[in-house]
Amino acid sequence: MSELERLTARLAAVLPPDAVITDPVRLRTYECDGLTVHRATPGVVVLPDGAEQVAAVVRLCGEHGVPFVARGSGTGLSGGALPRTDGVLIVTSRMRRIVEIDIPNRRAVVEPGVTNLAITEAVRDQGYYYAPDPSSQQVCSIGGNVAENSGGAHCLKYGFTVNHVLAAEIVTPDGDIVELSAMDAGYDLLGAFIGSEGTLGIASKITVRLSRAPEAVTTLLAAFTGIEAGGQAVSAIIAAGVVPAAIEMMDALAIEAAEAAVDCRYPAGAGAVLVVELDGPRAEVEHQFAAVERICRDSGAFEIRVAASAEERAAIWKGRKSAFAAVGRISPAYIVQDGVVPRTALPRVLAGIDRLQEEFGIRVANVFHAGDGNLHPLVLFDDSVPGEAERAEIVSGRILDLCIEHGGSITGEHGVGVDKARYMPRMFTGDDLDTMQLVRCAFDPRGLANPGKVFPTPRLCGEAPGVRKGAHPLVEAGLAEQF
């Protein structure tokens, strides 16, 4: 009997019968997250319904030396929740209670399986909402948002998940239940935990900040003949001192995909569209809108639409929000990339992406949060064509190189996961990575919490995660490659 089989027998003793899944067919339901190019059937899946059960599972994993991975709704796009065939997948979908809503203190306490949008729906009637809004907000879980420090269209003005989490109850890799708070003295452990991608523990309860709904919201769509003109409009809007709630851009290929999927009816002939949303006090929004409209026209917008109702606002956003999934209508397969660059570098990076398309014969649809330079190039390919998937992978990596060369990062909001771990050495030195490993090892010295994510480890086959101590002898001898 393997160690995992012995552990599974003990899990069945501490969890309800329907909370432990071992059936091979049902296990395959969990073999990937939103990044489907990476798949692994989990050794066993458990569905705890509270922090105590999560802690019990983690403690048993520790006793048996078996790795574990946490998963929320499985919408992540970097393979952060990719399971281990030799490990336990801890799924928090049954932990969906909104524990407390505290309007006077503008906060809500929720379990990790609660969806992002459900928080807003719970407080909307009282004039509040939860600000971070990933495109998948209808289905993504707040626990996953915390693990990935998720963003969304409105993070330009309001910040990412880390700016809206006040406290978290977490299960440590040792199986202890501890509280982390933004009010804690000393090191910002809550800040370190948010965005750690499940390598420092599992959130079992989260206290989020509630924001007051703005008095006024205005959404406009501006159509341009090309993406360069749209980029000029973005720079001019920011230079004018206007900070919109969101500035989103789509190029011609992304528009084509959205039209095919949801019939969003964006202006015919548009080579790029810009979605700009302003919110705040009514007088301020009206003043800013006049400036944004003038800037868009001066930058070459040939059509501007302004939403006159909530329904029209939803219609404008419909194309943008569906863009990722929509490209499936125009391409058999695609890679969602997630780099970020300084806003001023956008024109040069987009031109570089154009050159990569021509060099490798691979189409790239650009959808991005233009205001904060967060690119989401969608690299399209046909996996039935020999060599095309490999070329798409090269283009995807070259795009990240472009981001690094222009002072950006390999991830803006999707995380590193398993997908981009190999790119970390392109951005960080060995000493940088060792320092990060020291933090990780302080929480999880045995490397059982979501191993294989974020860090390019094992660096060599069979090497356990941990702090590197000098060059590996096999690398020095030229017998192995460090990646």
C-alpha angles and dihedrals in degrees: 000000000000124000089251091054091050089049092048091056090054092046089056088056095055101036132058114269093253093050096071118069120194101147106120094222094050091044090061088064086074100042095114144009126222090308097075097178088081115060135170127162108233119240091230135347124217128192108201119188099207148012094271091057092047089051092048091052093047092049091052090049088053093050091052096037091237120149121238135200127199121221133184119180092333095238096127116128102206101058092256091144096043104140129229120243087216096043149062123269110210108203116195098194092116092055095081104131122131095217101188141358113201108183097173089058093035097234142114130203114215140168118248097254094061110113120243094241093047090068092057092044090054094057104026094100089057092054099258139108143180108254110209106084118181113192087252092054093128091065110013117103126237089231090059090045089056093047092052099031086234124207133187142184096303097049091095089078103020106035134233132298091281089064092055105043114093099178143349136204106215138185107226122219086259091059097252120139111226138167124235120190139181085229093061117118119234125022118016096246092162089057090049092050096051107083094014089121096228095304095113099044142291126290110233099173130014132197111207133190117246118215127211112250109250120253092234137017126190123185125189135179119210121193122209133183091234142013093247092065090048090051091052089053091052092052092047093050093053092042088055089062095252116138106192121199086240141001113187129176134196127186127219096273093049090049090051090053094047092049091051092050107038107007091235091172098220115178113296115251095021113154088188138003128207121206112200122183123189124189140171136074110003096241092050093048092050091050093048093045091058090053094047093048091050092047093050092051092046089051092055106269107164095192134023125189123191120200110238095186142020088261093055090047089053090049091054091049093044094080095045096045092050097045098101095053092035095069087070085076093062102032133040091222139004144178120230107216124195116197128149131208137175107281092242090058094057097098093051094046093047090050088051091052089052090054091050090053091055095043096051101027091237124135119229123194114203122216116161152157092249096186095064099028094248107153125200105187110184107212108207125205144152109239090198090066111085111248097005096105090051092051090049090052090052091050090049091054093044089055089057089049088054090052092051093046090055095050098267138116139253091243135034101176113335097075131229100271117155093311100068103024089105090058094057093089089056089062103030134044123236089258090053091053092046090054090052089049090054089058092047093048091051087064099030114019093169094052095230097132109091096323119197094038129111095357123073090242146174080045089195129018111284095010113134120229114264145102114322115236109200127313117327111251092230090054092048089051091052091241098116140028124237111219 
